Amino acid sequence: MSALKRTLRLKRPRGFTLIEVLVAIVVLSIGLIGIAGLLVSVIGRNQSSVYHSVAVSLATDIAERMRANSKEFSLTSGSNTYTSLLSSGNPAASAAACESATGNCDTATMAGYDAYKWEQLVSKVLPRGKGVVCFDQYNAADDGDLTGAAATPPVLSNTGCDASGNVVVIKIFWDETHSGGNASTAGAGDAKNTQRYVLVFQP
């Protein structure tokens, strides 16, 4: 009987040791952290794509507003109400006359209304969003880049519009620090985090 007990004791399956369990937990944790990081990166990139699509829609919106109010649009800087109002990205408050059925909303007042409402929309739907409509230089030597000399690299505080340029462009800027941008830079809105969409306006 003693020999039988000894045989059974030798064949008894051994369980995991505490060290093996801890190693398994560490390996599993590292895998889960990697998966979480991948998901965060994918979500950030998807959000970036959404922002670009929104910027395209916003540029189209102000372009259609200008086409509808062509009397206030001109290829001469001094005669273009929209570029005068939006070249800095900070238009004055909208005219109440254009929100009332009985108000006197002429073309100039409508241009002010369009500029203010559009800029409010840009800042609302894009993170630190800013939109400008301005004259800028067409640089054929740089593949037609319309960035303006002062906007390279792009920053939210510098639209790079060249008032003496020869084309009207719509520029939309936003900050992607929290959606795939480089968060290790000095501050939000710098060149590594700022995205820009530029559209040449054809009246």
JSON list of C-alpha atoms in Angstrom, two decimals:
[
{"chain": "A", "resi": 1, "resn": "MET", "atom": "CA", "xyz": [0.00, 0.00, 0.00]},
{"chain": "A", "resi": 2, "resn": "SER", "atom": "CA", "xyz": [2.84, 2.33, 0.77]},
{"chain": "A", "resi": 3, "resn": "ALA", "atom": "CA", "xyz": [4.32, 1.82, -2.68]},
{"chain": "A", "resi": 4, "resn": "LEU", "atom": "CA", "xyz": [0.92, 2.53, -4.27]},
{"chain": "A", "resi": 5, "resn": "LYS", "atom": "CA", "xyz": [0.53, 5.79, -2.37]},
{"chain": "A", "resi": 6, "resn": "ARG", "atom": "CA", "xyz": [4.00, 6.83, -3.40]},
{"chain": "A", "resi": 7, "resn": "THR", "atom": "CA", "xyz": [3.17, 6.11, -7.07]},
{"chain": "A", "resi": 8, "resn": "LEU", "atom": "CA", "xyz": [-0.05, 8.12, -6.92]},
{"chain": "A", "resi": 9, "resn": "ARG", "atom": "CA", "xyz": [1.75, 10.97, -5.24]},
{"chain": "A", "resi": 10, "resn": "LEU", "atom": "CA", "xyz": [4.32, 11.10, -8.03]},
{"chain": "A", "resi": 11, "resn": "LYS", "atom": "CA", "xyz": [1.64, 11.16, -10.75]},
{"chain": "A", "resi": 12, "resn": "ARG", "atom": "CA", "xyz": [-0.40, 13.93, -9.13]},
{"chain": "A", "resi": 13, "resn": "PRO", "atom": "CA", "xyz": [-0.52, 16.93, -11.60]},
{"chain": "A", "resi": 14, "resn": "ARG", "atom": "CA", "xyz": [1.38, 19.97, -10.45]},
{"chain": "A", "resi": 15, "resn": "GLY", "atom": "CA", "xyz": [-0.37, 23.37, -10.36]},
{"chain": "A", "resi": 16, "resn": "PHE", "atom": "CA", "xyz": [0.98, 26.76, -11.49]},
{"chain": "A", "resi": 17, "resn": "THR", "atom": "CA", "xyz": [3.38, 28.49, -9.19]},
{"chain": "A", "resi": 18, "resn": "LEU", "atom": "CA", "xyz": [2.87, 32.06, -8.09]},
{"chain": "A", "resi": 19, "resn": "ILE", "atom": "CA", "xyz": [5.73, 33.23, -10.32]},
{"chain": "A", "resi": 20, "resn": "GLU", "atom": "CA", "xyz": [4.17, 31.61, -13.40]},
{"chain": "A", "resi": 21, "resn": "VAL", "atom": "CA", "xyz": [0.85, 33.29, -12.66]},
{"chain": "A", "resi": 22, "resn": "LEU", "atom": "CA", "xyz": [2.52, 36.70, -12.26]},
{"chain": "A", "resi": 23, "resn": "VAL", "atom": "CA", "xyz": [4.42, 36.28, -15.54]},
{"chain": "A", "resi": 24, "resn": "ALA", "atom": "CA", "xyz": [1.19, 35.37, -17.32]},
{"chain": "A", "resi": 25, "resn": "ILE", "atom": "CA", "xyz": [-0.55, 38.45, -15.88]},
{"chain": "A", "resi": 26, "resn": "VAL", "atom": "CA", "xyz": [2.31, 40.71, -16.97]},
{"chain": "A", "resi": 27, "resn": "VAL", "atom": "CA", "xyz": [2.31, 39.32, -20.52]},
{"chain": "A", "resi": 28, "resn": "LEU", "atom": "CA", "xyz": [-1.48, 39.67, -20.75]},
{"chain": "A", "resi": 29, "resn": "SER", "atom": "CA", "xyz": [-1.33, 43.23, -19.43]},
{"chain": "A", "resi": 30, "resn": "ILE", "atom": "CA", "xyz": [1.29, 44.23, -22.00]},
{"chain": "A", "resi": 31, "resn": "GLY", "atom": "CA", "xyz": [-0.87, 42.79, -24.77]},
{"chain": "A", "resi": 32, "resn": "LEU", "atom": "CA", "xyz": [-3.97, 44.63, -23.57]},
{"chain": "A", "resi": 33, "resn": "ILE", "atom": "CA", "xyz": [-2.05, 47.91, -23.30]},
{"chain": "A", "resi": 34, "resn": "GLY", "atom": "CA", "xyz": [-0.83, 47.47, -26.87]},
{"chain": "A", "resi": 35, "resn": "ILE", "atom": "CA", "xyz": [-4.35, 46.82, -28.13]},
{"chain": "A", "resi": 36, "resn": "ALA", "atom": "CA", "xyz": [-5.66, 49.87, -26.25]},
{"chain": "A", "resi": 37, "resn": "GLY", "atom": "CA", "xyz": [-2.95, 52.05, -27.76]},
{"chain": "A", "resi": 38, "resn": "LEU", "atom": "CA", "xyz": [-3.79, 50.80, -31.24]},
{"chain": "A", "resi": 39, "resn": "LEU", "atom": "CA", "xyz": [-7.48, 51.56, -30.73]},
{"chain": "A", "resi": 40, "resn": "VAL", "atom": "CA", "xyz": [-6.72, 55.07, -29.50]},
{"chain": "A", "resi": 41, "resn": "SER", "atom": "CA", "xyz": [-4.53, 55.69, -32.55]},
{"chain": "A", "resi": 42, "resn": "VAL", "atom": "CA", "xyz": [-7.21, 54.43, -34.94]},
{"chain": "A", "resi": 43, "resn": "ILE", "atom": "CA", "xyz": [-9.88, 56.57, -33.29]},
{"chain": "A", "resi": 44, "resn": "GLY", "atom": "CA", "xyz": [-7.61, 59.62, -33.52]},
{"chain": "A", "resi": 45, "resn": "ARG", "atom": "CA", "xyz": [-6.93, 59.06, -37.21]},
{"chain": "A", "resi": 46, "resn": "ASN", "atom": "CA", "xyz": [-10.63, 58.57, -37.91]},
{"chain": "A", "resi": 47, "resn": "GLN", "atom": "CA", "xyz": [-11.38, 61.84, -36.11]},
{"chain": "A", "resi": 48, "resn": "SER", "atom": "CA", "xyz": [-8.74, 63.57, -38.22]},
{"chain": "A", "resi": 49, "resn": "SER", "atom": "CA", "xyz": [-10.48, 62.35, -41.39]},
{"chain": "A", "resi": 50, "resn": "VAL", "atom": "CA", "xyz": [-13.78, 63.68, -40.07]},
{"chain": "A", "resi": 51, "resn": "TYR", "atom": "CA", "xyz": [-12.23, 67.10, -39.45]},
{"chain": "A", "resi": 52, "resn": "HIS", "atom": "CA", "xyz": [-10.88, 67.24, -42.99]},
{"chain": "A", "resi": 53, "resn": "SER", "atom": "CA", "xyz": [-14.32, 66.38, -44.38]},
{"chain": "A", "resi": 54, "resn": "VAL", "atom": "CA", "xyz": [-15.89, 69.08, -42.22]},
{"chain": "A", "resi": 55, "resn": "ALA", "atom": "CA", "xyz": [-13.32, 71.62, -43.44]},
{"chain": "A", "resi": 56, "resn": "VAL", "atom": "CA", "xyz": [-14.21, 70.84, -47.05]},
{"chain": "A", "resi": 57, "resn": "SER", "atom": "CA", "xyz": [-17.91, 71.37, -46.30]},
{"chain": "A", "resi": 58, "resn": "LEU", "atom": "CA", "xyz": [-17.21, 74.65, -44.52]},
{"chain": "A", "resi": 59, "resn": "ALA", "atom": "CA", "xyz": [-15.14, 75.96, -47.41]},
{"chain": "A", "resi": 60, "resn": "THR", "atom": "CA", "xyz": [-17.93, 75.03, -49.82]},
{"chain": "A", "resi": 61, "resn": "ASP", "atom": "CA", "xyz": [-20.45, 76.78, -47.57]},
{"chain": "A", "resi": 62, "resn": "ILE", "atom": "CA", "xyz": [-18.74, 80.18, -47.64]},
{"chain": "A", "resi": 63, "resn": "ALA", "atom": "CA", "xyz": [-18.03, 79.79, -51.35]},
{"chain": "A", "resi": 64, "resn": "GLU", "atom": "CA", "xyz": [-21.74, 79.34, -52.04]},
{"chain": "A", "resi": 65, "resn": "ARG", "atom": "CA", "xyz": [-22.57, 82.32, -49.82]},
{"chain": "A", "resi": 66, "resn": "MET", "atom": "CA", "xyz": [-20.20, 84.50, -51.86]},
{"chain": "A", "resi": 67, "resn": "ARG", "atom": "CA", "xyz": [-21.62, 83.26, -55.14]},
{"chain": "A", "resi": 68, "resn": "ALA", "atom": "CA", "xyz": [-25.13, 84.07, -53.93]},
{"chain": "A", "resi": 69, "resn": "ASN", "atom": "CA", "xyz": [-24.02, 87.60, -52.98]},
{"chain": "A", "resi": 70, "resn": "SER", "atom": "CA", "xyz": [-21.75, 88.30, -55.93]},
{"chain": "A", "resi": 71, "resn": "LYS", "atom": "CA", "xyz": [-22.29, 92.07, -55.72]},
{"chain": "A", "resi": 72, "resn": "GLU", "atom": "CA", "xyz": [-20.04, 92.15, -52.65]},
{"chain": "A", "resi": 73, "resn": "PHE", "atom": "CA", "xyz": [-17.37, 89.96, -54.23]},
{"chain": "A", "resi": 74, "resn": "SER", "atom": "CA", "xyz": [-14.60, 91.34, -56.41]},
{"chain": "A", "resi": 75, "resn": "LEU", "atom": "CA", "xyz": [-11.15, 90.31, -57.59]},
{"chain": "A", "resi": 76, "resn": "THR", "atom": "CA", "xyz": [-9.99, 93.75, -56.46]},
{"chain": "A", "resi": 77, "resn": "SER", "atom": "CA", "xyz": [-9.01, 93.76, -52.81]},
{"chain": "A", "resi": 78, "resn": "GLY", "atom": "CA", "xyz": [-10.59, 97.10, -51.87]},
{"chain": "A", "resi": 79, "resn": "SER", "atom": "CA", "xyz": [-13.94, 96.18, -53.43]},
{"chain": "A", "resi": 80, "resn": "ASN", "atom": "CA", "xyz": [-14.32, 92.72, -51.92]},
{"chain": "A", "resi": 81, "resn": "THR", "atom": "CA", "xyz": [-16.48, 92.87, -48.79]},
{"chain": "A", "resi": 82, "resn": "TYR", "atom": "CA", "xyz": [-15.91, 89.22, -47.90]},
{"chain": "A", "resi": 83, "resn": "THR", "atom": "CA", "xyz": [-12.13, 89.42, -47.91]},
{"chain": "A", "resi": 84, "resn": "SER", "atom": "CA", "xyz": [-12.28, 92.69, -45.97]},
{"chain": "A", "resi": 85, "resn": "LEU", "atom": "CA", "xyz": [-14.38, 91.01, -43.28]},
{"chain": "A", "resi": 86, "resn": "LEU", "atom": "CA", "xyz": [-12.71, 87.59, -43.20]},
{"chain": "A", "resi": 87, "resn": "SER", "atom": "CA", "xyz": [-9.03, 88.19, -43.97]},
{"chain": "A", "resi": 88, "resn": "SER", "atom": "CA", "xyz": [-8.23, 88.14, -40.25]},
{"chain": "A", "resi": 89, "resn": "GLY", "atom": "CA", "xyz": [-10.74, 85.49, -39.25]},
{"chain": "A", "resi": 90, "resn": "ASN", "atom": "CA", "xyz": [-12.40, 87.83, -36.73]},
{"chain": "A", "resi": 91, "resn": "PRO", "atom": "CA", "xyz": [-15.47, 89.45, -38.31]},
{"chain": "A", "resi": 92, "resn": "ALA", "atom": "CA", "xyz": [-17.74, 91.77, -36.35]},
{"chain": "A", "resi": 93, "resn": "ALA", "atom": "CA", "xyz": [-21.03, 90.60, -34.88]},
{"chain": "A", "resi": 94, "resn": "SER", "atom": "CA", "xyz": [-23.76, 89.72, -37.38]},
{"chain": "A", "resi": 95, "resn": "ALA", "atom": "CA", "xyz": [-26.38, 92.22, -38.47]},
{"chain": "A", "resi": 96, "resn": "ALA", "atom": "CA", "xyz": [-29.76, 91.57, -36.88]},
{"chain": "A", "resi": 97, "resn": "ALA", "atom": "CA", "xyz": [-31.44, 92.99, -39.97]},
{"chain": "A", "resi": 98, "resn": "CYS", "atom": "CA", "xyz": [-30.66, 89.81, -41.89]},
{"chain": "A", "resi": 99, "resn": "GLU", "atom": "CA", "xyz": [-32.34, 87.66, -39.26]},
{"chain": "A", "resi": 100, "resn": "SER", "atom": "CA", "xyz": [-35.62, 89.56, -39.39]},
{"chain": "A", "resi": 101, "resn": "ALA", "atom": "CA", "xyz": [-38.23, 89.26, -42.09]},
{"chain": "A", "resi": 102, "resn": "THR", "atom": "CA", "xyz": [-38.84, 93.01, -41.91]},
{"chain": "A", "resi": 103, "resn": "GLY", "atom": "CA", "xyz": [-35.21, 94.11, -41.61]},
{"chain": "A", "resi": 104, "resn": "ASN", "atom": "CA", "xyz": [-33.34, 96.03, -44.30]},
{"chain": "A", "resi": 105, "resn": "CYS", "atom": "CA", "xyz": [-30.75, 93.43, -45.26]},
{"chain": "A", "resi": 106, "resn": "ASP", "atom": "CA", "xyz": [-28.88, 94.82, -48.26]},
{"chain": "A", "resi": 107, "resn": "THR", "atom": "CA", "xyz": [-25.98, 93.03, -49.95]},
{"chain": "A", "resi": 108, "resn": "ALA", "atom": "CA", "xyz": [-23.31, 94.62, -47.75]},
{"chain": "A", "resi": 109, "resn": "THR", "atom": "CA", "xyz": [-25.23, 93.75, -44.59]},
{"chain": "A", "resi": 110, "resn": "MET", "atom": "CA", "xyz": [-25.72, 90.22, -45.86]},
{"chain": "A", "resi": 111, "resn": "ALA", "atom": "CA", "xyz": [-21.97, 89.89, -46.43]},
{"chain": "A", "resi": 112, "resn": "GLY", "atom": "CA", "xyz": [-21.38, 90.88, -42.80]},
{"chain": "A", "resi": 113, "resn": "TYR", "atom": "CA", "xyz": [-23.99, 88.42, -41.66]},
{"chain": "A", "resi": 114, "resn": "ASP", "atom": "CA", "xyz": [-22.47, 85.62, -43.75]},
{"chain": "A", "resi": 115, "resn": "ALA", "atom": "CA", "xyz": [-18.96, 86.34, -42.48]},
{"chain": "A", "resi": 116, "resn": "TYR", "atom": "CA", "xyz": [-19.91, 86.37, -38.83]},
{"chain": "A", "resi": 117, "resn": "LYS", "atom": "CA", "xyz": [-22.14, 83.30, -38.94]},
{"chain": "A", "resi": 118, "resn": "TRP", "atom": "CA", "xyz": [-19.60, 81.32, -40.95]},
{"chain": "A", "resi": 119, "resn": "GLU", "atom": "CA", "xyz": [-16.72, 82.13, -38.62]},
{"chain": "A", "resi": 120, "resn": "GLN", "atom": "CA", "xyz": [-18.87, 81.16, -35.64]},
{"chain": "A", "resi": 121, "resn": "LEU", "atom": "CA", "xyz": [-19.63, 77.84, -37.32]},
{"chain": "A", "resi": 122, "resn": "VAL", "atom": "CA", "xyz": [-15.96, 77.15, -38.07]},
{"chain": "A", "resi": 123, "resn": "SER", "atom": "CA", "xyz": [-14.94, 77.78, -34.47]},
{"chain": "A", "resi": 124, "resn": "LYS", "atom": "CA", "xyz": [-17.80, 75.62, -33.20]},
{"chain": "A", "resi": 125, "resn": "VAL", "atom": "CA", "xyz": [-17.36, 72.45, -35.28]},
{"chain": "A", "resi": 126, "resn": "LEU", "atom": "CA", "xyz": [-13.54, 72.36, -35.49]},
{"chain": "A", "resi": 127, "resn": "PRO", "atom": "CA", "xyz": [-11.18, 72.34, -32.49]},
{"chain": "A", "resi": 128, "resn": "ARG", "atom": "CA", "xyz": [-9.82, 75.89, -32.22]},
{"chain": "A", "resi": 129, "resn": "GLY", "atom": "CA", "xyz": [-11.15, 76.37, -35.74]},
{"chain": "A", "resi": 130, "resn": "LYS", "atom": "CA", "xyz": [-10.41, 79.51, -37.72]},
{"chain": "A", "resi": 131, "resn": "GLY", "atom": "CA", "xyz": [-11.46, 80.40, -41.24]},
{"chain": "A", "resi": 132, "resn": "VAL", "atom": "CA", "xyz": [-10.29, 83.19, -43.53]},
{"chain": "A", "resi": 133, "resn": "VAL", "atom": "CA", "xyz": [-11.11, 84.42, -47.02]},
{"chain": "A", "resi": 134, "resn": "CYS", "atom": "CA", "xyz": [-8.27, 86.44, -48.47]},
{"chain": "A", "resi": 135, "resn": "PHE", "atom": "CA", "xyz": [-6.08, 87.32, -51.39]},
{"chain": "A", "resi": 136, "resn": "ASP", "atom": "CA", "xyz": [-3.00, 85.14, -51.59]},
{"chain": "A", "resi": 137, "resn": "GLN", "atom": "CA", "xyz": [-0.07, 84.69, -53.93]},
{"chain": "A", "resi": 138, "resn": "TYR", "atom": "CA", "xyz": [-0.18, 81.86, -56.45]},
{"chain": "A", "resi": 139, "resn": "ASN", "atom": "CA", "xyz": [3.31, 80.41, -56.55]},
{"chain": "A", "resi": 140, "resn": "ALA", "atom": "CA", "xyz": [3.72, 78.43, -59.77]},
{"chain": "A", "resi": 141, "resn": "ALA", "atom": "CA", "xyz": [7.30, 77.54, -58.85]},
{"chain": "A", "resi": 142, "resn": "ASP", "atom": "CA", "xyz": [6.01, 75.71, -55.77]},
{"chain": "A", "resi": 143, "resn": "ASP", "atom": "CA", "xyz": [3.34, 73.61, -57.52]},
{"chain": "A", "resi": 144, "resn": "GLY", "atom": "CA", "xyz": [0.83, 76.38, -57.09]},
{"chain": "A", "resi": 145, "resn": "ASP", "atom": "CA", "xyz": [1.10, 76.42, -53.32]},
{"chain": "A", "resi": 146, "resn": "LEU", "atom": "CA", "xyz": [-1.23, 79.00, -51.81]},
{"chain": "A", "resi": 147, "resn": "THR", "atom": "CA", "xyz": [0.13, 79.01, -48.29]},
{"chain": "A", "resi": 148, "resn": "GLY", "atom": "CA", "xyz": [1.55, 82.51, -48.17]},
{"chain": "A", "resi": 149, "resn": "ALA", "atom": "CA", "xyz": [5.13, 83.08, -47.11]},
{"chain": "A", "resi": 150, "resn": "ALA", "atom": "CA", "xyz": [4.27, 83.81, -43.49]},
{"chain": "A", "resi": 151, "resn": "ALA", "atom": "CA", "xyz": [2.22, 80.63, -43.02]},
{"chain": "A", "resi": 152, "resn": "THR", "atom": "CA", "xyz": [5.03, 78.11, -43.34]},
{"chain": "A", "resi": 153, "resn": "PRO", "atom": "CA", "xyz": [4.82, 76.28, -41.05]},
{"chain": "A", "resi": 154, "resn": "PRO", "atom": "CA", "xyz": [1.09, 76.83, -40.47]},
{"chain": "A", "resi": 155, "resn": "VAL", "atom": "CA", "xyz": [-0.10, 78.08, -37.10]},
{"chain": "A", "resi": 156, "resn": "LEU", "atom": "CA", "xyz": [-3.54, 79.11, -35.93]},
{"chain": "A", "resi": 157, "resn": "SER", "atom": "CA", "xyz": [-2.36, 82.62, -35.12]},
{"chain": "A", "resi": 158, "resn": "ASN", "atom": "CA", "xyz": [-0.88, 83.22, -38.58]},
{"chain": "A", "resi": 159, "resn": "THR", "atom": "CA", "xyz": [-3.02, 82.61, -41.65]},
{"chain": "A", "resi": 160, "resn": "GLY", "atom": "CA", "xyz": [-0.28, 83.62, -44.06]},
{"chain": "A", "resi": 161, "resn": "CYS", "atom": "CA", "xyz": [-2.60, 85.61, -46.37]},
{"chain": "A", "resi": 162, "resn": "ASP", "atom": "CA", "xyz": [-0.78, 87.83, -48.84]},
{"chain": "A", "resi": 163, "resn": "ALA", "atom": "CA", "xyz": [-3.02, 90.85, -49.38]},
{"chain": "A", "resi": 164, "resn": "SER", "atom": "CA", "xyz": [-1.19, 91.65, -52.61]},
{"chain": "A", "resi": 165, "resn": "GLY", "atom": "CA", "xyz": [-1.76, 88.17, -54.03]},
{"chain": "A", "resi": 166, "resn": "ASN", "atom": "CA", "xyz": [-3.61, 87.52, -57.24]},
{"chain": "A", "resi": 167, "resn": "VAL", "atom": "CA", "xyz": [-6.20, 84.90, -56.26]},
{"chain": "A", "resi": 168, "resn": "VAL", "atom": "CA", "xyz": [-8.96, 84.64, -53.65]},
{"chain": "A", "resi": 169, "resn": "VAL", "atom": "CA", "xyz": [-8.62, 81.63, -51.37]},
{"chain": "A", "resi": 170, "resn": "ILE", "atom": "CA", "xyz": [-10.55, 80.12, -48.49]},
{"chain": "A", "resi": 171, "resn": "LYS", "atom": "CA", "xyz": [-8.32, 78.82, -45.70]},
{"chain": "A", "resi": 172, "resn": "ILE", "atom": "CA", "xyz": [-9.51, 76.80, -42.73]},
{"chain": "A", "resi": 173, "resn": "PHE", "atom": "CA", "xyz": [-7.25, 75.98, -39.79]},
{"chain": "A", "resi": 174, "resn": "TRP", "atom": "CA", "xyz": [-7.80, 73.70, -36.81]},
{"chain": "A", "resi": 175, "resn": "ASP", "atom": "CA", "xyz": [-5.83, 72.07, -34.01]},
{"chain": "A", "resi": 176, "resn": "GLU", "atom": "CA", "xyz": [-5.46, 68.28, -33.81]},
{"chain": "A", "resi": 177, "resn": "THR", "atom": "CA", "xyz": [-3.47, 68.02, -30.60]},
{"chain": "A", "resi": 178, "resn": "HIS", "atom": "CA", "xyz": [-6.05, 65.65, -29.10]},
{"chain": "A", "resi": 179, "resn": "SER", "atom": "CA", "xyz": [-6.88, 63.67, -32.24]},
{"chain": "A", "resi": 180, "resn": "GLY", "atom": "CA", "xyz": [-3.66, 62.20, -33.54]},
{"chain": "A", "resi": 181, "resn": "GLY", "atom": "CA", "xyz": [-1.52, 65.32, -33.47]},
{"chain": "A", "resi": 182, "resn": "ASN", "atom": "CA", "xyz": [1.89, 65.52, -31.85]},
{"chain": "A", "resi": 183, "resn": "ALA", "atom": "CA", "xyz": [1.08, 66.24, -28.20]},
{"chain": "A", "resi": 184, "resn": "SER", "atom": "CA", "xyz": [4.74, 66.47, -27.20]},
{"chain": "A", "resi": 185, "resn": "THR", "atom": "CA", "xyz": [5.21, 69.90, -28.74]},
{"chain": "A", "resi": 186, "resn": "ALA", "atom": "CA", "xyz": [5.39, 73.14, -26.81]},
{"chain": "A", "resi": 187, "resn": "GLY", "atom": "CA", "xyz": [1.72, 74.07, -27.03]},
{"chain": "A", "resi": 188, "resn": "ALA", "atom": "CA", "xyz": [-1.55, 73.59, -28.85]},
{"chain": "A", "resi": 189, "resn": "GLY", "atom": "CA", "xyz": [-1.84, 75.26, -32.20]},
{"chain": "A", "resi": 190, "resn": "ASP", "atom": "CA", "xyz": [1.80, 75.06, -33.23]},
{"chain": "A", "resi": 191, "resn": "ALA", "atom": "CA", "xyz": [3.00, 73.79, -36.58]},
{"chain": "A", "resi": 192, "resn": "LYS", "atom": "CA", "xyz": [3.03, 70.11, -35.68]},
{"chain": "A", "resi": 193, "resn": "ASN", "atom": "CA", "xyz": [-0.59, 70.12, -34.50]},
{"chain": "A", "resi": 194, "resn": "THR", "atom": "CA", "xyz": [-2.24, 72.58, -36.88]},
{"chain": "A", "resi": 195, "resn": "GLN", "atom": "CA", "xyz": [-4.03, 71.28, -39.94]},
{"chain": "A", "resi": 196, "resn": "ARG", "atom": "CA", "xyz": [-5.01, 73.48, -42.86]},
{"chain": "A", "resi": 197, "resn": "TYR", "atom": "CA", "xyz": [-7.38, 73.17, -45.80]},
{"chain": "A", "resi": 198, "resn": "VAL", "atom": "CA", "xyz": [-7.05, 75.65, -48.69]},
{"chain": "A", "resi": 199, "resn": "LEU", "atom": "CA", "xyz": [-9.57, 76.16, -51.47]},
{"chain": "A", "resi": 200, "resn": "VAL", "atom": "CA", "xyz": [-9.16, 78.52, -54.43]},
{"chain": "A", "resi": 201, "resn": "PHE", "atom": "CA", "xyz": [-12.43, 80.36, -54.96]},
{"chain": "A", "resi": 202, "resn": "GLN", "atom": "CA", "xyz": [-13.71, 80.59, -58.51]},
{"chain": "A", "resi": 203, "resn": "PRO", "atom": "CA", "xyz": [-16.63, 83.06, -58.75]}
]
